[in-house]
PDB file of C-alpha atoms in Angstrom:
ATOM      1  CA  MET V   1     107.902  78.339  16.658  1.00 85.00           C
ATOM      2  CA  ILE V   2     106.329  75.246  16.643  1.00 86.00           C
ATOM      3  CA  ASN V   3     108.766  72.211  15.959  1.00 83.00           C
ATOM      4  CA  TYR V   4     111.606  74.201  18.564  1.00 79.00           C
ATOM      5  CA  ILE V   5     109.103  74.195  22.045  1.00 82.00           C
ATOM      6  CA  LEU V   6     108.480  70.573  20.508  1.00 86.00           C
ATOM      7  CA  GLU V   7     112.301  69.555  20.686  1.00 82.00           C
ATOM      8  CA  LYS V   8     113.181  72.020  23.457  1.00 76.00           C
ATOM      9  CA  VAL V   9     110.365  71.318  26.273  1.00 81.00           C
ATOM     10  CA  ASN V  10     109.254  68.195  28.555  1.00 83.00           C
ATOM     11  CA  HIS V  11     106.261  66.585  26.297  1.00 86.00           C
ATOM     12  CA  ASP V  12     104.368  65.870  29.896  1.00 81.00           C
ATOM     13  CA  CYS V  13     103.998  70.012  29.800  1.00 85.00           C
ATOM     14  CA  LEU V  14     102.338  70.621  26.883  1.00 88.00           C
ATOM     15  CA  ASP V  15      98.904  69.759  25.855  1.00 93.00           C
ATOM     16  CA  LEU V  16     100.255  68.083  22.625  1.00 92.00           C
ATOM     17  CA  GLN V  17      96.684  66.270  21.746  1.00 96.00           C
ATOM     18  CA  ASN V  18      96.061  70.541  20.367  1.00 96.00           C
ATOM     19  CA  VAL V  19      98.905  71.027  19.401  1.00 94.00           C
ATOM     20  CA  LEU V  20      97.954  68.038  16.386  1.00 96.00           C
ATOM     21  CA  ASP V  21      95.244  68.978  16.082  1.00 96.00           C
ATOM     22  CA  PHE V  22      96.044  72.711  15.329  1.00 95.00           C
ATOM     23  CA  ALA V  23      98.992  70.920  12.837  1.00 95.00           C
ATOM     24  CA  CYS V  24      96.651  68.649  11.072  1.00 94.00           C
ATOM     25  CA  ASP V  25      94.221  71.346  10.468  1.00 92.00           C
ATOM     26  CA  HIS V  26      96.652  74.308   8.924  1.00 90.00           C
ATOM     27  CA  ASP V  27      98.928  71.625   7.340  1.00 89.00           C
ATOM     28  CA  PHE V  28     101.854  72.085   9.559  1.00 93.00           C
ATOM     29  CA  LEU V  29     103.922  68.847   7.981  1.00 93.00           C
ATOM     30  CA  ASP V  30     106.834  69.003   9.852  1.00 94.00           C
ATOM     31  CA  VAL V  31     105.142  69.697  13.230  1.00 95.00           C
ATOM     32  CA  VAL V  32     103.491  66.473  12.245  1.00 95.00           C
ATOM     33  CA  THR V  33     106.101  64.794  11.587  1.00 94.00           C
ATOM     34  CA  LEU V  34     107.795  65.611  14.034  1.00 92.00           C
ATOM     35  CA  LEU V  35     104.772  65.007  16.712  1.00 93.00           C
ATOM     36  CA  PHE V  36     105.153  61.248  15.108  1.00 91.00           C
ATOM     37  CA  GLU V  37     108.558  60.510  15.631  1.00 90.00           C
ATOM     38  CA  LYS V  38     108.936  62.179  19.105  1.00 86.00           C
ATOM     39  CA  THR V  39     105.640  60.646  20.668  1.00 88.00           C
ATOM     40  CA  ASP V  40     104.157  57.416  21.850  1.00 88.00           C
ATOM     41  CA  HIS V  41     101.180  57.316  19.803  1.00 88.00           C
ATOM     42  CA  LYS V  42      99.397  55.425  22.210  1.00 87.00           C
ATOM     43  CA  LYS V  43      98.930  59.233  24.153  1.00 89.00           C
ATOM     44  CA  LEU V  44      96.943  60.739  20.605  1.00 95.00           C
ATOM     45  CA  ASP V  45      93.681  60.693  19.843  1.00 97.00           C
ATOM     46  CA  VAL V  46      95.144  60.621  16.038  1.00 97.00           C
ATOM     47  CA  LYS V  47      91.305  59.451  14.658  1.00 97.00           C
ATOM     48  CA  LYS V  48      90.351  63.156  15.838  1.00 97.00           C
ATOM     49  CA  ALA V  49      93.474  64.368  13.668  1.00 97.00           C
ATOM     50  CA  MET V  50      93.215  62.815  10.841  1.00 97.00           C
ATOM     51  CA  ASN V  51      89.647  64.083  10.637  1.00 97.00           C
ATOM     52  CA  ILE V  52      90.407  67.730  11.588  1.00 96.00           C
ATOM     53  CA  LEU V  53      92.778  66.530   8.369  1.00 94.00           C
ATOM     54  CA  CYS V  54      90.021  65.735   6.164  1.00 93.00           C
ATOM     55  CA  ASP V  55      87.276  67.447   7.248  1.00 91.00           C
ATOM     56  CA  LYS V  56      88.207  70.986   7.566  1.00 83.00           C
ATOM     57  CA  TRP V  57      91.015  71.407   4.486  1.00 82.00           C
ATOM     58  CA  ASP V  58      90.908  73.837   2.039  1.00 75.00           C
ATOM     59  CA  TYR V  59      91.611  72.629  -0.528  1.00 72.00           C
ATOM     60  CA  TYR V  60      91.829  75.715  -2.728  1.00 68.00           C
ATOM     61  CA  ASN V  61      95.229  76.604  -0.447  1.00 65.00           C
ATOM     62  CA  SER V  62      96.827  73.715  -0.510  1.00 63.00           C
ATOM     63  CA  GLU V  63     101.324  73.110  -1.400  1.00 57.00           C
ATOM     64  CA  ASN V  64     100.277  69.702  -1.854  1.00 76.00           C
ATOM     65  CA  LYS V  65     101.033  69.404   1.763  1.00 86.00           C
ATOM     66  CA  HIS V  66      98.346  67.585   2.633  1.00 91.00           C
ATOM     67  CA  GLU V  67      98.756  64.554   0.390  1.00 93.00           C
ATOM     68  CA  SER V  68     101.721  64.239   2.231  1.00 93.00           C
ATOM     69  CA  MET V  69     100.843  65.266   5.558  1.00 94.00           C
ATOM     70  CA  ILE V  70      97.861  62.097   5.158  1.00 96.00           C
ATOM     71  CA  LYS V  71     100.482  59.610   3.536  1.00 96.00           C
ATOM     72  CA  HIS V  72     102.674  60.186   5.835  1.00 95.00           C
ATOM     73  CA  ILE V  73      99.789  59.248   8.888  1.00 96.00           C
ATOM     74  CA  LEU V  74      99.618  56.339   6.896  1.00 96.00           C
ATOM     75  CA  GLU V  75     102.396  55.479   6.582  1.00 95.00           C
ATOM     76  CA  LYS V  76     103.045  56.237  10.931  1.00 94.00           C
ATOM     77  CA  VAL V  77     100.251  54.514  12.871  1.00 94.00           C
ATOM     78  CA  ASN V  78      98.492  51.915  13.396  1.00 94.00           C
ATOM     79  CA  HIS V  79      95.443  51.566  11.299  1.00 95.00           C
ATOM     80  CA  ASP V  80      93.267  50.136  14.070  1.00 94.00           C
ATOM     81  CA  PHE V  81      93.548  54.309  15.624  1.00 94.00           C
ATOM     82  CA  LEU V  82      92.428  55.620  11.934  1.00 97.00           C
ATOM     83  CA  ASP V  83      88.166  56.348  10.864  1.00 97.00           C
ATOM     84  CA  LEU V  84      89.971  54.736   7.318  1.00 98.00           C
ATOM     85  CA  GLN V  85      86.569  55.262   5.432  1.00 98.00           C
ATOM     86  CA  ASN V  86      86.283  58.627   6.009  1.00 97.00           C
ATOM     87  CA  VAL V  87      90.193  58.467   4.669  1.00 98.00           C
ATOM     88  CA  LEU V  88      89.312  57.216   1.263  1.00 98.00           C
ATOM     89  CA  ASP V  89      86.027  58.560   0.956  1.00 97.00           C
ATOM     90  CA  HIS V  90      87.942  61.945   1.045  1.00 96.00           C
ATOM     91  CA  ALA V  91      90.473  61.530  -1.153  1.00 95.00           C
ATOM     92  CA  CYS V  92      88.511  59.872  -3.386  1.00 95.00           C
ATOM     93  CA  LEU V  93      86.148  63.082  -3.483  1.00 92.00           C
ATOM     94  CA  PHE V  94      89.779  65.278  -3.879  1.00 91.00           C
ATOM     95  CA  GLU V  95      91.795  62.895  -5.855  1.00 92.00           C
ATOM     96  CA  LEU V  96      94.053  62.577  -3.556  1.00 93.00           C
ATOM     97  CA  VAL V  97      96.038  59.432  -5.637  1.00 94.00           C
ATOM     98  CA  ASP V  98      98.855  58.177  -4.148  1.00 95.00           C
ATOM     99  CA  VAL V  99      96.484  57.943  -0.263  1.00 96.00           C
ATOM    100  CA  VAL V 100      93.785  55.863  -2.413  1.00 97.00           C
ATOM    101  CA  THR V 101      96.507  53.770  -3.696  1.00 97.00           C
ATOM    102  CA  LEU V 102      98.686  52.898  -0.736  1.00 97.00           C
ATOM    103  CA  LEU V 103      95.461  52.502   1.230  1.00 97.00           C
ATOM    104  CA  LEU V 104      94.098  49.661  -1.179  1.00 97.00           C
ATOM    105  CA  GLU V 105      97.748  47.869  -0.909  1.00 96.00           C
ATOM    106  CA  LYS V 106      98.064  48.385   2.988  1.00 93.00           C
ATOM    107  CA  THR V 107      94.145  47.543   4.145  1.00 94.00           C
ATOM    108  CA  ASP V 108      91.916  44.858   4.062  1.00 94.00           C
ATOM    109  CA  HIS V 109      89.516  46.264   1.343  1.00 94.00           C
ATOM    110  CA  LYS V 110      85.946  44.390   2.957  1.00 92.00           C
ATOM    111  CA  LYS V 111      86.826  47.005   6.281  1.00 93.00           C
ATOM    112  CA  LEU V 112      86.459  49.405   3.372  1.00 97.00           C
ATOM    113  CA  ASP V 113      83.467  50.613   1.599  1.00 98.00           C
ATOM    114  CA  VAL V 114      85.435  51.248  -1.528  1.00 98.00           C
ATOM    115  CA  LYS V 115      81.871  51.057  -3.760  1.00 98.00           C
ATOM    116  CA  LYS V 116      80.725  54.454  -1.615  1.00 98.00           C
ATOM    117  CA  ALA V 117      83.704  55.611  -1.782  1.00 98.00           C
ATOM    118  CA  MET V 118      83.765  54.956  -6.082  1.00 98.00           C
ATOM    119  CA  ASN V 119      79.867  56.191  -6.345  1.00 97.00           C
ATOM    120  CA  ILE V 120      82.087  59.716  -4.240  1.00 96.00           C
ATOM    121  CA  LEU V 121      84.903  59.735  -7.391  1.00 95.00           C
ATOM    122  CA  CYS V 122      81.771  59.162  -9.814  1.00 94.00           C
ATOM    123  CA  ASP V 123      79.162  61.090  -8.995  1.00 91.00           C
ATOM    124  CA  LYS V 124      81.308  64.360  -7.107  1.00 86.00           C
ATOM    125  CA  TRP V 125      83.469  64.675  -9.577  1.00 83.00           C
ATOM    126  CA  ASP V 126      84.894  67.824 -10.862  1.00 77.00           C
ATOM    127  CA  TYR V 127      85.117  67.516 -14.425  1.00 72.00           C
ATOM    128  CA  TYR V 128      86.746  70.967 -15.593  1.00 68.00           C
ATOM    129  CA  ASN V 129      90.013  71.051 -12.862  1.00 70.00           C
ATOM    130  CA  ASP V 130      91.374  67.464 -13.428  1.00 70.00           C
ATOM    131  CA  GLU V 131      94.229  69.051 -14.919  1.00 64.00           C
ATOM    132  CA  GLU V 132      96.350  65.938 -14.213  1.00 68.00           C
ATOM    133  CA  ASN V 133      93.735  63.444 -15.370  1.00 82.00           C
ATOM    134  CA  LYS V 134      94.168  61.615 -12.410  1.00 89.00           C
ATOM    135  CA  HIS V 135      90.276  60.961 -12.184  1.00 93.00           C
ATOM    136  CA  GLU V 136      90.495  58.329 -14.233  1.00 94.00           C
ATOM    137  CA  ARG V 137      93.756  57.322 -13.456  1.00 94.00           C
ATOM    138  CA  ILE V 138      92.015  56.349  -9.883  1.00 96.00           C
ATOM    139  CA  ILE V 139      89.264  54.908 -11.137  1.00 97.00           C
ATOM    140  CA  LYS V 140      91.598  52.206 -13.151  1.00 97.00           C
ATOM    141  CA  HIS V 141      93.651  51.655 -10.250  1.00 97.00           C
ATOM    142  CA  ILE V 142      90.195  50.493  -7.927  1.00 98.00           C
ATOM    143  CA  LEU V 143      89.024  48.453 -10.611  1.00 97.00           C
ATOM    144  CA  GLU V 144      91.780  46.330 -11.082  1.00 96.00           C
ATOM    145  CA  LYS V 145      92.729  46.075  -7.254  1.00 96.00           C
ATOM    146  CA  VAL V 146      89.286  45.469  -5.785  1.00 96.00           C
ATOM    147  CA  ASN V 147      86.659  42.521  -6.339  1.00 96.00           C
ATOM    148  CA  HIS V 148      84.304  44.600  -8.500  1.00 96.00           C
ATOM    149  CA  ASP V 149      81.389  42.678  -6.426  1.00 95.00           C
ATOM    150  CA  PHE V 150      82.457  45.444  -4.359  1.00 95.00           C
ATOM    151  CA  LEU V 151      81.612  48.118  -7.266  1.00 97.00           C
ATOM    152  CA  ASP V 152      78.773  48.989  -8.814  1.00 97.00           C
ATOM    153  CA  LEU V 153      79.970  48.445 -11.577  1.00 98.00           C
ATOM    154  CA  GLN V 154      77.327  50.442 -13.755  1.00 98.00           C
ATOM    155  CA  ASN V 155      77.268  53.533 -12.843  1.00 97.00           C
ATOM    156  CA  VAL V 156      80.860  53.798 -12.707  1.00 98.00           C
ATOM    157  CA  LEU V 157      80.394  51.824 -16.743  1.00 98.00           C
ATOM    158  CA  ASP V 158      77.472  55.239 -17.542  1.00 97.00           C
ATOM    159  CA  HIS V 159      80.110  57.595 -15.678  1.00 96.00           C
ATOM    160  CA  ALA V 160      82.490  56.234 -18.393  1.00 96.00           C
ATOM    161  CA  CYS V 161      80.978  56.264 -20.957  1.00 95.00           C
ATOM    162  CA  LEU V 162      79.389  59.869 -20.269  1.00 92.00           C
ATOM    163  CA  PHE V 163      82.355  61.130 -19.709  1.00 91.00           C
ATOM    164  CA  GLU V 164      84.406  59.761 -22.432  1.00 92.00           C
ATOM    165  CA  LEU V 165      87.292  57.462 -20.491  1.00 94.00           C
ATOM    166  CA  VAL V 166      88.188  55.494 -22.468  1.00 94.00           C
ATOM    167  CA  ASP V 167      90.501  53.496 -20.376  1.00 96.00           C
ATOM    168  CA  VAL V 168      87.663  52.425 -17.890  1.00 97.00           C
ATOM    169  CA  VAL V 169      85.520  51.436 -20.431  1.00 97.00           C
ATOM    170  CA  THR V 170      87.880  49.280 -21.951  1.00 97.00           C
ATOM    171  CA  LEU V 171      88.763  48.218 -18.865  1.00 97.00           C
ATOM    172  CA  LEU V 172      85.935  47.050 -17.586  1.00 97.00           C
ATOM    173  CA  LEU V 173      84.534  45.144 -20.790  1.00 97.00           C
ATOM    174  CA  GLU V 174      87.540  43.080 -20.733  1.00 96.00           C
ATOM    175  CA  LYS V 175      86.945  41.814 -16.780  1.00 93.00           C
ATOM    176  CA  THR V 176      83.696  41.879 -15.996  1.00 94.00           C
ATOM    177  CA  ASP V 177      80.487  39.571 -17.717  1.00 93.00           C
ATOM    178  CA  HIS V 178      78.914  41.614 -19.972  1.00 93.00           C
ATOM    179  CA  LYS V 179      75.275  40.197 -18.737  1.00 91.00           C
ATOM    180  CA  LYS V 180      76.183  41.915 -15.750  1.00 93.00           C
ATOM    181  CA  LEU V 181      76.389  45.122 -17.315  1.00 97.00           C
ATOM    182  CA  ASP V 182      72.998  47.250 -18.330  1.00 98.00           C
ATOM    183  CA  VAL V 183      75.598  48.004 -21.984  1.00 98.00           C
ATOM    184  CA  LYS V 184      72.906  49.552 -23.573  1.00 97.00           C
ATOM    185  CA  LYS V 185      71.887  52.602 -21.389  1.00 98.00           C
ATOM    186  CA  ALA V 186      75.737  53.439 -20.750  1.00 97.00           C
ATOM    187  CA  MET V 187      75.551  53.600 -24.699  1.00 97.00           C
ATOM    188  CA  ASN V 188      72.495  55.609 -24.981  1.00 96.00           C
ATOM    189  CA  ILE V 189      74.347  57.833 -22.088  1.00 96.00           C
ATOM    190  CA  LEU V 190      76.821  57.295 -24.576  1.00 94.00           C
ATOM    191  CA  CYS V 191      75.000  59.190 -27.716  1.00 93.00           C
ATOM    192  CA  ASP V 192      72.636  60.599 -25.915  1.00 90.00           C
ATOM    193  CA  GLU V 193      74.471  63.078 -23.145  1.00 85.00           C
ATOM    194  CA  TRP V 194      77.802  64.061 -25.459  1.00 82.00           C
ATOM    195  CA  ASP V 195      79.149  66.886 -25.347  1.00 75.00           C
ATOM    196  CA  TYR V 196      80.287  67.840 -29.355  1.00 70.00           C
ATOM    197  CA  TYR V 197      82.005  70.958 -28.652  1.00 65.00           C
ATOM    198  CA  ASN V 198      83.972  69.213 -25.734  1.00 69.00           C
ATOM    199  CA  ASP V 199      85.616  65.905 -27.191  1.00 69.00           C
ATOM    200  CA  GLU V 200      89.248  67.536 -28.756  1.00 65.00           C
ATOM    201  CA  GLU V 201      90.929  64.123 -28.506  1.00 68.00           C
ATOM    202  CA  ASN V 202      88.411  62.200 -30.721  1.00 81.00           C
ATOM    203  CA  LYS V 203      87.526  60.105 -27.706  1.00 88.00           C
ATOM    204  CA  HIS V 204      83.680  59.560 -28.316  1.00 92.00           C
ATOM    205  CA  GLU V 205      83.624  57.191 -31.986  1.00 93.00           C
ATOM    206  CA  ARG V 206      86.918  55.792 -30.066  1.00 93.00           C
ATOM    207  CA  ILE V 207      84.671  54.616 -27.045  1.00 96.00           C
ATOM    208  CA  ILE V 208      81.271  53.929 -29.935  1.00 96.00           C
ATOM    209  CA  LYS V 209      83.646  51.526 -31.483  1.00 96.00           C
ATOM    210  CA  HIS V 210      84.791  49.664 -29.157  1.00 96.00           C
ATOM    211  CA  ILE V 211      81.694  49.039 -27.622  1.00 97.00           C
ATOM    212  CA  LEU V 212      80.448  47.450 -30.868  1.00 96.00           C
ATOM    213  CA  GLU V 213      83.343  45.341 -31.262  1.00 95.00           C
ATOM    214  CA  LYS V 214      83.657  44.097 -27.552  1.00 96.00           C
ATOM    215  CA  VAL V 215      80.011  43.434 -26.566  1.00 96.00           C
ATOM    216  CA  ASN V 216      76.969  41.586 -28.187  1.00 94.00           C
ATOM    217  CA  HIS V 217      75.088  43.276 -30.887  1.00 92.00           C
ATOM    218  CA  ASP V 218      71.860  42.046 -29.063  1.00 92.00           C
ATOM    219  CA  CYS V 219      72.280  43.932 -25.961  1.00 93.00           C
ATOM    220  CA  LEU V 220      72.185  47.025 -27.240  1.00 95.00           C
ATOM    221  CA  ASP V 221      69.757  49.956 -29.838  1.00 94.00           C
ATOM    222  CA  LEU V 222      71.738  49.904 -32.592  1.00 94.00           C
ATOM    223  CA  GLN V 223      69.384  52.280 -34.237  1.00 93.00           C
ATOM    224  CA  ASN V 224      70.166  54.860 -31.801  1.00 94.00           C
ATOM    225  CA  VAL V 225      73.922  54.187 -32.051  1.00 95.00           C
ATOM    226  CA  LEU V 226      73.135  54.515 -35.830  1.00 93.00           C
ATOM    227  CA  ASP V 227      71.158  57.874 -35.856  1.00 94.00           C
ATOM    228  CA  HIS V 228      73.913  59.144 -33.306  1.00 94.00           C
ATOM    229  CA  ALA V 229      76.462  57.814 -36.173  1.00 93.00           C
ATOM    230  CA  CYS V 230      74.705  59.090 -39.132  1.00 93.00           C
ATOM    231  CA  LEU V 231      73.706  62.586 -37.486  1.00 90.00           C
ATOM    232  CA  PHE V 232      77.723  63.746 -36.514  1.00 90.00           C
ATOM    233  CA  GLU V 233      79.068  61.304 -38.614  1.00 89.00           C
ATOM    234  CA  PHE V 234      81.046  59.173 -37.773  1.00 92.00           C
ATOM    235  CA  VAL V 235      82.460  57.470 -40.503  1.00 93.00           C
ATOM    236  CA  ASP V 236      83.588  53.981 -39.313  1.00 93.00           C
ATOM    237  CA  VAL V 237      80.589  53.943 -36.195  1.00 94.00           C
ATOM    238  CA  VAL V 238      78.857  53.846 -40.415  1.00 92.00           C
ATOM    239  CA  THR V 239      80.902  51.605 -41.193  1.00 92.00           C
ATOM    240  CA  LEU V 240      81.013  49.078 -38.264  1.00 91.00           C
ATOM    241  CA  LEU V 241      77.380  48.467 -38.448  1.00 90.00           C
ATOM    242  CA  LEU V 242      77.388  47.880 -42.259  1.00 86.00           C
ATOM    243  CA  LYS V 243      79.809  45.615 -42.062  1.00 81.00           C
ATOM    244  CA  LYS V 244      78.342  43.709 -39.020  1.00 64.00           C
ATOM    245  CA  GLN V 245      74.923  42.274 -41.396  1.00 55.00           C
ATOM    246  CA  THR V 246      72.618  44.387 -39.117  1.00 59.00           C
ATOM    247  CA  ILE V 247      71.345  46.145 -41.448  1.00 58.00           C
ATOM    248  CA  LYS V 248      67.710  44.026 -41.622  1.00 60.00           C
ATOM    249  CA  LYS V 249      67.464  45.415 -38.248  1.00 63.00           C
ATOM    250  CA  LEU V 250      68.201  48.660 -38.503  1.00 63.00           C
ATOM    251  CA  ASP V 251      65.977  51.788 -40.111  1.00 61.00           C
ATOM    252  CA  VAL V 252      69.034  53.284 -42.534  1.00 58.00           C
ATOM    253  CA  LYS V 253      67.009  55.191 -44.159  1.00 54.00           C
ATOM    254  CA  LYS V 254      65.622  56.567 -40.759  1.00 59.00           C
ATOM    255  CA  SER V 255      69.400  56.913 -40.352  1.00 54.00           C
ATOM    256  CA  ASN V 256      70.003  58.580 -43.584  1.00 56.00           C
ATOM    257  CA  GLU V 257      67.253  61.804 -43.001  1.00 58.00           C
ATOM    258  CA  HIS V 258      69.417  62.776 -40.264  1.00 57.00           C
ATOM    259  CA  THR V 259      72.685  63.824 -43.069  1.00 57.00           C
ATOM    260  CA  ILE V 260      70.778  64.930 -44.933  1.00 45.00           C
TER     261      ILE V 260
END
């Protein structure tokens, strides 16, 4: 009905802003598309409409139209008319991969507080509602596209260790000066806060091994790692530690008690 009226009636007789706001509030993709095709964007407060789209979205009542609408607006409207920070924060909070990708491709990163958005991504993640592994994909994409000086890399590393995001840990250790990271803290998070019953792919041991292979051991609490490895019988980790000639620095007797 709305589309029919828009197609048949002179737009000067309509409150197009009200129509746009309503369409964004209810995810009417066809209405939004038609309005942008037929209306001078300068006559519309698209920033207001986009903020309605982001701020009033019902996460549990979507048919994937939501992300399509945001992408459509970003592709059709001059970005100077939009609150891009609000859009990026929203996209990170709800893991809208295509929106994050589009924003980072088309926007000067200096105009965005990507650190804030990345921290939202890490700190407010719903671990149990990530069926498509979109979370790790977005973090990796931001790390690959954004200058690391704009990010809180320690928060990202701690988060990646806590939730065993193997690719994120790998990427960070490859692309970042380890001296800028408190890897000891991250490794201790990995060991001390591990959910034994939720490690279906043996990612935990792989991350520990990777850190041991890539990071200077003087930067790690090796005793904590060895105790943890003995407690949970990580043969490869114990083997790696003992091969690296760190025995004199370790209380192997203490660690052995964890296995008894």
